[in-house]
Amino acid sequence: MRTVLVGVTGCVAIYKACEVVRGLQKAGVRVKVVMTEHATEFIKPAMFRALTREPVAVGLFDDAPGDPIHHISLAKEADLFLIAPCTANVMGKIAHGIADDLLTTTAMATSAPLLIAPAMNVNMYESTANQENMRALRERGVAFVDSGSGYLACGDMGKGRLADVDEIVSRALQMLGARRDLVGKRVLITTGPTVEPIDPVRFISNPSSGKTGFALAEAAQERGAEVQLVCGPVQLDNPAGVEVMRVKTALQMYDAVDARFDDTDIAIFAAAVSDFRPAKPADYKLKKGSADAQLQILELVENPDILASMGARKRPDQVVVGFAAETEDVEENARKKLVSKHADLIIGNLAGNGRAFGTEENEIVLVDADGIAHAGPTSKRDLADIILDAALKV
Ligand code: C5P
């Protein structure tokens, strides 16, 4: 039986830790709990002892029956160390190698993967110190189930709310059972929008958040692939262990892909590439009321279709996956794109009017030469694994 060590820290969202523990147990996982002293101000260890039927560890110097170095045995027992909820304080300590209680000492001593679900006030969440700590932890390979936005216990509105219990549990289970079926594979992913300058201060673009591509990169990396991510301007931190190339325009994205495609086993084109770019971007700011002809008519030229070009040149051993974000007739359009772009698999979804772009969840159709499958609505991270499964099957 696999063991998840759940670290519980002192914040209001602690009541949800009980449900996280129950969710993991229902999936057949053994759960042990370690709490900080602050956490015990909110909930007594007896609660978690009753839920887990295991001893609950709190103090570094508490007597654990028959176990003089408790943090080391806890660290070794864990197949995954999940800290939920995790305060800014505890993240800061782990990021800086401070190990002054049982929870943080165990975090340092364990070789199990670490998964953190942060919860705190929005200003604490957004503070430079916290953002830098989260970035440092990510770069070190720590996984996150990031906070959501909404009303916080303190009455403020914004990011910092503990992620949904189901999301935390499913991410933990995903990491526990992480398949390593992409070891030795090179995966190239495009994501995000492109921006096409009109003049130095204006551009044509779209509201793609890049989340789908980042989720794909994270999933492929966790499954053992060597991952390269080419992304347009997005507000997302580099996923752990992924090589990220940040570009702006479609032409730059084309060049970045062109240089890497031949060395790729699976290429996934999730970017929302601008189909057109201004033919002659001005090198000065266009002024209203001026005689500049560009103010009346903006001449556009078509950008290269990166997916279609790579699809046309792919070798039989390469797999090419494209997307079809449509406002209508998703299946029919996805089928057409499978042929016109020489893709092995097209992921179709409805977009616009609040759907797909920027959202956390999505609902997709997977179209390949054999037929069509549906998935979702579910998180983009779950869909990433479903898409990778399908890409491995074509
Ligand atoms: O034709 P459409 O833009 O709807 O096709 C979407 C698919 O094509 C996506 O996979 C997108 O990443 C890719 N694409 C591309 N280069 C373009 C336009 C679209 O790679 N210039």
Coordinates of C-alpha atoms and ligand atoms in Angstrom, one line a residue:
M1 CA 0.0 0.0 0.0
R2 CA 1.3 3.4 -0.9
T3 CA 1.7 6.0 1.9
V4 CA 1.0 9.7 1.6
L5 CA 2.4 11.8 4.4
V6 CA 0.0 14.8 4.8
G7 CA 1.6 17.9 6.3
V8 CA -0.9 20.2 7.9
T9 CA 0.0 23.8 8.8
G10 CA -1.8 26.5 10.7
C11 CA -4.4 28.3 8.6
V12 CA -8.2 28.5 8.4
A13 CA -8.3 26.2 5.4
I14 CA -7.1 23.4 7.7
Y15 CA -10.7 22.1 8.0
K16 CA -10.3 20.9 4.4
A17 CA -7.3 18.9 5.3
C18 CA -9.7 16.4 6.9
E19 CA -11.5 15.9 3.6
V20 CA -8.1 15.6 1.8
V21 CA -7.2 12.8 4.1
R22 CA -10.5 11.1 3.6
G23 CA -10.3 11.5 -0.2
L24 CA -6.9 9.8 -0.3
Q25 CA -8.0 7.0 2.0
K26 CA -11.0 6.3 -0.3
A27 CA -8.6 5.8 -3.1
G28 CA -6.9 3.1 -1.1
V29 CA -3.9 5.1 0.1
R30 CA -2.5 4.9 3.6
V31 CA -2.3 8.4 5.1
K32 CA -0.1 9.6 8.0
V33 CA -0.3 13.2 9.3
V34 CA 2.3 15.5 10.6
M35 CA 1.2 18.9 12.0
T36 CA 2.9 22.1 12.9
E37 CA 2.4 23.5 16.4
H38 CA 0.3 26.4 14.8
A39 CA -1.9 23.8 13.1
T40 CA -2.8 22.3 16.5
E41 CA -4.2 25.8 17.5
F42 CA -7.0 25.1 15.0
I43 CA -7.5 21.4 15.1
K44 CA -6.3 18.9 17.7
P45 CA -4.1 16.0 16.6
A46 CA -6.9 13.7 17.9
M47 CA -9.0 14.5 14.8
F48 CA -6.4 13.3 12.4
R49 CA -5.5 10.3 14.7
A50 CA -9.2 9.3 14.5
L51 CA -9.4 9.7 10.7
T52 CA -6.1 8.0 9.9
R53 CA -5.9 5.5 12.8
E54 CA -2.2 6.3 12.9
P55 CA -0.2 8.3 15.4
V56 CA 0.0 12.0 14.5
A57 CA 3.3 13.7 14.7
V58 CA 3.8 17.3 15.9
G59 CA 6.9 18.0 17.9
L60 CA 10.4 17.3 16.9
F61 CA 11.2 16.0 20.4
D62 CA 7.9 14.2 21.1
D63 CA 8.3 10.6 22.1
A64 CA 7.3 8.5 19.2
P65 CA 7.0 4.9 20.7
G66 CA 10.1 3.0 19.7
D67 CA 11.3 5.6 17.3
P68 CA 14.1 8.0 18.5
I69 CA 14.5 9.8 15.1
H70 CA 10.9 10.3 14.1
H71 CA 11.5 12.7 11.2
I72 CA 13.8 10.3 9.4
S73 CA 11.4 7.4 9.7
L74 CA 8.4 9.6 8.6
A75 CA 10.6 10.8 5.7
K76 CA 11.4 7.3 4.6
E77 CA 7.9 5.9 4.9
A78 CA 6.4 8.5 2.6
D79 CA 5.9 7.8 -1.1
L80 CA 4.6 11.4 -1.4
F81 CA 4.7 14.3 1.0
L82 CA 1.7 16.5 0.5
I83 CA 1.4 19.7 2.5
A84 CA -2.2 21.0 2.5
P85 CA -2.9 23.6 3.5
C86 CA 0.6 25.1 3.3
T87 CA 1.1 28.6 4.8
A88 CA 3.5 31.2 3.4
N89 CA 5.7 30.7 6.5
V90 CA 6.2 27.0 5.9
M91 CA 6.8 27.5 2.2
G92 CA 9.4 30.2 3.0
K93 CA 11.1 27.9 5.5
I94 CA 11.3 25.0 3.1
A95 CA 12.5 27.2 0.3
H96 CA 15.3 28.5 2.5
G97 CA 16.3 25.2 4.1
I98 CA 15.0 26.0 7.5
A99 CA 14.1 22.9 9.4
D100 CA 13.0 24.0 12.9
D101 CA 10.1 21.7 13.5
L102 CA 9.0 18.2 12.7
L103 CA 7.2 19.1 9.5
T104 CA 9.9 21.2 7.9
T105 CA 12.7 18.7 9.1
T106 CA 10.8 15.9 7.5
A107 CA 10.4 18.0 4.3
M108 CA 14.1 18.3 4.1
A109 CA 14.9 14.7 5.0
T110 CA 12.5 13.0 2.6
S111 CA 13.4 11.9 -0.9
A112 CA 9.7 11.5 -1.7
P113 CA 8.2 14.0 -4.2
L114 CA 6.8 17.1 -2.5
L115 CA 3.4 18.5 -3.4
I116 CA 2.3 21.8 -1.9
A117 CA -1.2 23.3 -1.8
P118 CA -0.8 26.9 -0.6
A119 CA -3.4 28.8 1.3
M120 CA -3.1 32.3 2.6
N121 CA -4.3 35.9 2.3
V122 CA -4.1 37.4 -1.2
N123 CA -1.5 40.0 -0.2
M124 CA 0.7 37.4 1.4
Y125 CA 0.2 35.2 -1.7
E126 CA 1.2 38.0 -4.1
S127 CA 4.0 39.3 -1.9
T128 CA 7.4 39.3 -3.6
A129 CA 8.8 37.1 -0.9
N130 CA 6.2 34.4 -1.3
Q131 CA 6.3 34.6 -5.1
E132 CA 10.1 34.2 -5.0
N133 CA 9.8 31.3 -2.6
M134 CA 7.2 29.5 -4.8
R135 CA 9.4 30.0 -7.9
A136 CA 12.5 28.6 -6.1
L137 CA 10.6 25.6 -4.9
R138 CA 9.2 25.0 -8.4
E139 CA 12.6 25.2 -9.9
R140 CA 13.8 22.6 -7.4
G141 CA 11.1 20.2 -8.7
V142 CA 8.4 20.8 -6.0
A143 CA 4.9 20.3 -7.5
F144 CA 2.0 22.7 -6.7
V145 CA -1.7 22.5 -6.6
D146 CA -2.0 26.2 -6.9
S147 CA -4.4 28.4 -4.9
G148 CA -7.7 29.5 -6.5
S149 CA -9.3 32.9 -6.5
G150 CA -12.3 33.9 -4.5
Y151 CA -13.5 35.2 -1.1
L152 CA -10.9 34.5 1.5
A153 CA -11.5 33.8 5.2
C154 CA -10.1 37.3 6.1
G155 CA -12.8 38.9 3.9
D156 CA -10.4 39.9 1.1
M157 CA -11.1 38.9 -2.5
G158 CA -8.3 37.3 -4.6
K159 CA -5.9 34.5 -5.0
G160 CA -4.8 32.5 -1.9
R161 CA -7.8 30.1 -1.4
L162 CA -6.8 26.5 -0.9
A163 CA -7.4 24.6 -4.2
D164 CA -10.5 22.3 -4.3
V165 CA -10.1 19.1 -2.3
D166 CA -10.9 16.9 -5.3
E167 CA -8.1 18.7 -7.3
I168 CA -5.6 18.2 -4.5
V169 CA -6.5 14.5 -4.1
S170 CA -6.4 13.8 -7.8
R171 CA -3.1 15.5 -8.2
A172 CA -1.6 13.5 -5.3
L173 CA -2.9 10.3 -6.8
Q174 CA -1.6 11.2 -10.1
M175 CA 1.9 11.8 -8.6
L176 CA 1.7 8.6 -6.6
G177 CA 0.9 6.5 -9.7
A178 CA 3.1 8.6 -12.0
R179 CA 3.6 6.5 -15.1
R180 CA 7.0 6.7 -16.6
D181 CA 5.9 5.8 -20.1
L182 CA 7.6 8.8 -21.8
V183 CA 11.1 8.1 -20.7
G184 CA 13.5 8.6 -23.6
K185 CA 10.9 10.6 -25.6
R186 CA 11.4 14.1 -26.7
V187 CA 8.3 16.2 -26.6
L188 CA 7.9 19.7 -28.1
I189 CA 5.0 21.9 -27.2
T190 CA 3.8 25.3 -28.4
T191 CA 1.4 27.3 -26.2
G192 CA 0.1 30.7 -25.4
P193 CA -0.8 33.5 -27.8
T194 CA 1.5 35.3 -30.2
V195 CA 1.6 39.1 -30.4
E196 CA 2.0 40.8 -33.7
P197 CA 3.2 44.4 -33.4
I198 CA 1.2 47.2 -35.2
D199 CA 3.7 49.8 -33.8
P200 CA 6.0 49.8 -30.8
V201 CA 3.1 50.1 -28.3
R202 CA 0.2 48.2 -30.0
F203 CA -0.3 44.7 -31.1
I204 CA -2.8 42.1 -32.4
S205 CA -3.2 39.1 -30.1
N206 CA -5.7 36.9 -28.3
P207 CA -6.5 35.9 -24.7
S208 CA -4.9 32.5 -24.7
S209 CA -3.5 31.9 -21.2
G210 CA -1.0 29.1 -22.1
K211 CA -2.4 26.9 -19.3
T212 CA -3.1 23.9 -21.6
G213 CA 0.4 23.8 -22.9
F214 CA 2.0 24.3 -19.5
A215 CA -0.2 21.4 -18.1
L216 CA 0.9 19.2 -21.1
A217 CA 4.6 20.1 -20.4
E218 CA 4.2 19.3 -16.7
A219 CA 2.5 16.0 -17.4
A220 CA 5.0 14.9 -20.1
Q221 CA 7.9 15.8 -17.8
E222 CA 6.4 13.9 -14.9
R223 CA 6.0 10.9 -17.2
G224 CA 9.7 11.0 -18.0
A225 CA 9.9 12.9 -21.3
E226 CA 12.5 15.5 -22.2
V227 CA 10.2 18.5 -22.7
Q228 CA 10.8 21.7 -24.7
L229 CA 8.0 24.3 -24.4
V230 CA 7.8 27.2 -26.9
C231 CA 5.5 29.8 -25.5
G232 CA 4.2 33.2 -26.4
P233 CA 3.8 35.9 -23.7
V234 CA 2.0 34.3 -20.7
Q235 CA 1.9 34.9 -17.0
L236 CA 3.0 31.4 -15.9
D237 CA 6.2 30.2 -14.2
N238 CA 8.4 27.6 -15.9
P239 CA 7.2 24.1 -15.1
A240 CA 9.9 22.1 -13.1
G241 CA 12.4 20.4 -15.3
V242 CA 11.1 21.8 -18.6
E243 CA 13.2 23.8 -21.1
V244 CA 11.1 26.9 -21.9
M245 CA 11.7 29.2 -24.9
R246 CA 9.7 32.5 -24.6
V247 CA 8.8 34.1 -27.9
K248 CA 6.6 36.9 -29.0
T249 CA 5.6 36.7 -32.6
A250 CA 4.4 33.8 -34.8
L251 CA 7.5 34.1 -36.9
Q252 CA 9.7 33.7 -33.8
M253 CA 7.6 30.8 -32.7
Y254 CA 8.0 29.2 -36.2
D255 CA 11.8 29.6 -36.0
A256 CA 11.9 28.1 -32.5
V257 CA 9.9 25.1 -33.6
D258 CA 11.6 24.7 -37.0
A259 CA 15.0 24.4 -35.2
R260 CA 13.8 21.7 -32.8
F261 CA 11.1 19.7 -34.7
D262 CA 13.4 17.1 -36.4
D263 CA 14.7 16.0 -33.0
T264 CA 11.2 15.6 -31.6
D265 CA 9.2 12.4 -31.1
I266 CA 5.9 14.0 -30.2
A267 CA 5.0 17.6 -31.1
I268 CA 1.9 19.2 -29.7
F269 CA 0.8 22.5 -31.1
A270 CA -1.4 24.1 -28.4
A271 CA -0.5 27.7 -29.2
A272 CA -3.1 30.2 -30.3
V273 CA -1.0 31.6 -33.1
S274 CA -2.2 34.9 -34.7
D275 CA -3.2 34.0 -38.2
F276 CA -2.2 37.4 -39.5
R277 CA 0.4 40.1 -38.7
P278 CA 0.5 43.7 -39.8
A279 CA 2.4 43.9 -43.1
K280 CA 4.5 46.9 -42.2
P281 CA 4.6 47.5 -38.4
A282 CA 5.5 51.2 -37.8
D283 CA 8.7 51.8 -35.9
Y284 CA 7.1 54.8 -34.2
K285 CA 3.9 55.3 -32.3
L286 CA 1.0 55.9 -34.8
K287 CA -0.8 59.1 -33.9
K288 CA -4.5 59.8 -34.2
G289 CA -5.4 62.8 -36.3
S290 CA -2.3 62.3 -38.4
A291 CA -2.3 61.6 -42.1
D292 CA -0.8 58.2 -41.6
A293 CA -2.5 55.8 -44.0
Q294 CA -2.0 53.0 -41.5
L295 CA -4.6 54.6 -39.3
Q296 CA -7.3 54.0 -41.9
I297 CA -6.3 50.6 -43.2
L298 CA -4.2 48.1 -41.4
E299 CA -2.7 45.9 -44.1
L300 CA -2.3 42.3 -42.9
V301 CA -0.3 39.3 -44.2
E302 CA -0.8 35.7 -43.2
N303 CA 1.6 34.1 -40.8
P304 CA 3.0 30.7 -41.6
D305 CA 0.9 27.8 -40.2
I306 CA 3.4 26.1 -37.9
L307 CA 1.4 23.0 -37.3
A308 CA 0.6 22.5 -41.0
S309 CA 4.3 23.0 -42.1
M310 CA 5.6 20.6 -39.5
G311 CA 2.8 18.1 -40.2
A312 CA 3.8 18.1 -43.9
R313 CA 7.4 17.4 -43.1
K314 CA 7.0 14.9 -40.3
R315 CA 8.6 11.5 -40.4
P316 CA 6.4 8.4 -39.9
D317 CA 8.0 7.8 -36.5
Q318 CA 6.9 11.3 -35.3
V319 CA 3.5 12.1 -33.8
V320 CA 2.0 15.5 -34.4
V321 CA -0.9 16.8 -32.3
G322 CA -2.9 19.9 -33.1
F323 CA -5.8 21.8 -31.6
A324 CA -9.0 23.2 -33.0
A325 CA -10.5 25.8 -30.8
E326 CA -13.9 26.5 -32.5
T327 CA -17.0 28.5 -31.8
E328 CA -19.2 25.9 -33.6
D329 CA -19.0 22.5 -35.3
V330 CA -16.1 21.3 -33.3
E331 CA -16.0 17.7 -34.5
E332 CA -16.3 18.5 -38.1
N333 CA -13.7 21.2 -38.0
A334 CA -11.4 18.9 -36.0
R335 CA -11.8 16.2 -38.6
K336 CA -11.0 18.7 -41.4
K337 CA -7.9 19.9 -39.6
L338 CA -6.6 16.4 -39.1
V339 CA -6.4 16.1 -42.9
S340 CA -5.5 19.7 -43.9
K341 CA -2.7 20.0 -41.3
H342 CA -1.3 16.4 -41.7
A343 CA -1.8 15.8 -38.0
D344 CA -2.1 12.4 -36.2
L345 CA -4.5 13.7 -33.6
I346 CA -6.6 16.9 -33.3
I347 CA -7.9 18.1 -29.9
G348 CA -11.1 20.0 -30.6
N349 CA -12.9 22.3 -28.1
L350 CA -15.4 25.1 -27.9
A351 CA -13.8 28.4 -27.3
G352 CA -15.0 32.0 -26.8
N353 CA -17.7 33.4 -24.6
G354 CA -15.8 32.5 -21.5
R355 CA -15.0 29.0 -22.7
A356 CA -11.5 27.4 -23.0
F357 CA -9.3 30.5 -23.0
G358 CA -7.9 31.2 -19.6
T359 CA -10.2 28.7 -17.8
E360 CA -9.0 26.0 -15.4
E361 CA -11.2 23.3 -16.9
N362 CA -12.0 22.2 -20.4
E363 CA -14.0 19.7 -22.4
I364 CA -12.5 18.2 -25.5
V365 CA -12.9 15.8 -28.4
L366 CA -10.0 13.8 -29.6
V367 CA -10.1 13.1 -33.3
D368 CA -7.7 10.7 -35.0
A369 CA -7.8 8.4 -38.1
D370 CA -9.7 5.8 -36.1
G371 CA -12.5 8.0 -34.9
I372 CA -13.5 10.3 -32.1
A373 CA -13.4 10.3 -28.3
H374 CA -14.7 12.7 -25.7
A375 CA -13.1 13.8 -22.5
G376 CA -14.1 16.2 -19.7
P377 CA -15.2 18.6 -18.4
T378 CA -12.2 18.2 -16.2
S379 CA -9.0 20.1 -15.2
K380 CA -6.5 21.0 -17.9
R381 CA -4.0 18.9 -16.0
D382 CA -6.1 15.8 -16.2
L383 CA -6.8 16.5 -19.9
A384 CA -3.0 16.7 -20.4
D385 CA -2.6 13.1 -19.4
I386 CA -5.6 12.0 -21.6
I387 CA -4.0 13.8 -24.6
L388 CA -0.6 12.2 -24.0
D389 CA -2.3 8.8 -23.7
A390 CA -4.0 9.4 -27.0
A391 CA -0.8 10.6 -28.7
L392 CA 1.0 7.5 -27.6
K393 CA -1.7 5.3 -29.2
V394 CA -1.9 6.8 -32.7
Ligands
C5P1 O1 -6.3 26.8 -38.3 P1 -6.4 27.0 -36.8 O2 -5.6 28.2 -36.3 O3 -7.7 26.9 -36.2 O4 -5.6 25.7 -36.3 C1 -5.3 25.5 -35.0 C2 -4.1 24.6 -34.8 O5 -3.0 25.0 -35.7 C3 -3.5 24.7 -33.4 O6 -2.9 23.5 -33.1 C4 -2.5 25.8 -33.6 O7 -1.4 25.7 -32.6 C5 -1.9 25.6 -35.0 N1 -1.5 26.8 -35.7 C6 -0.1 27.0 -35.9 N2 0.3 28.0 -36.7 C7 -0.6 29.0 -37.1 C8 -2.0 28.8 -36.8 C9 -2.4 27.7 -36.1 O8 0.7 26.1 -35.5 N3 -0.2 30.0 -37.8

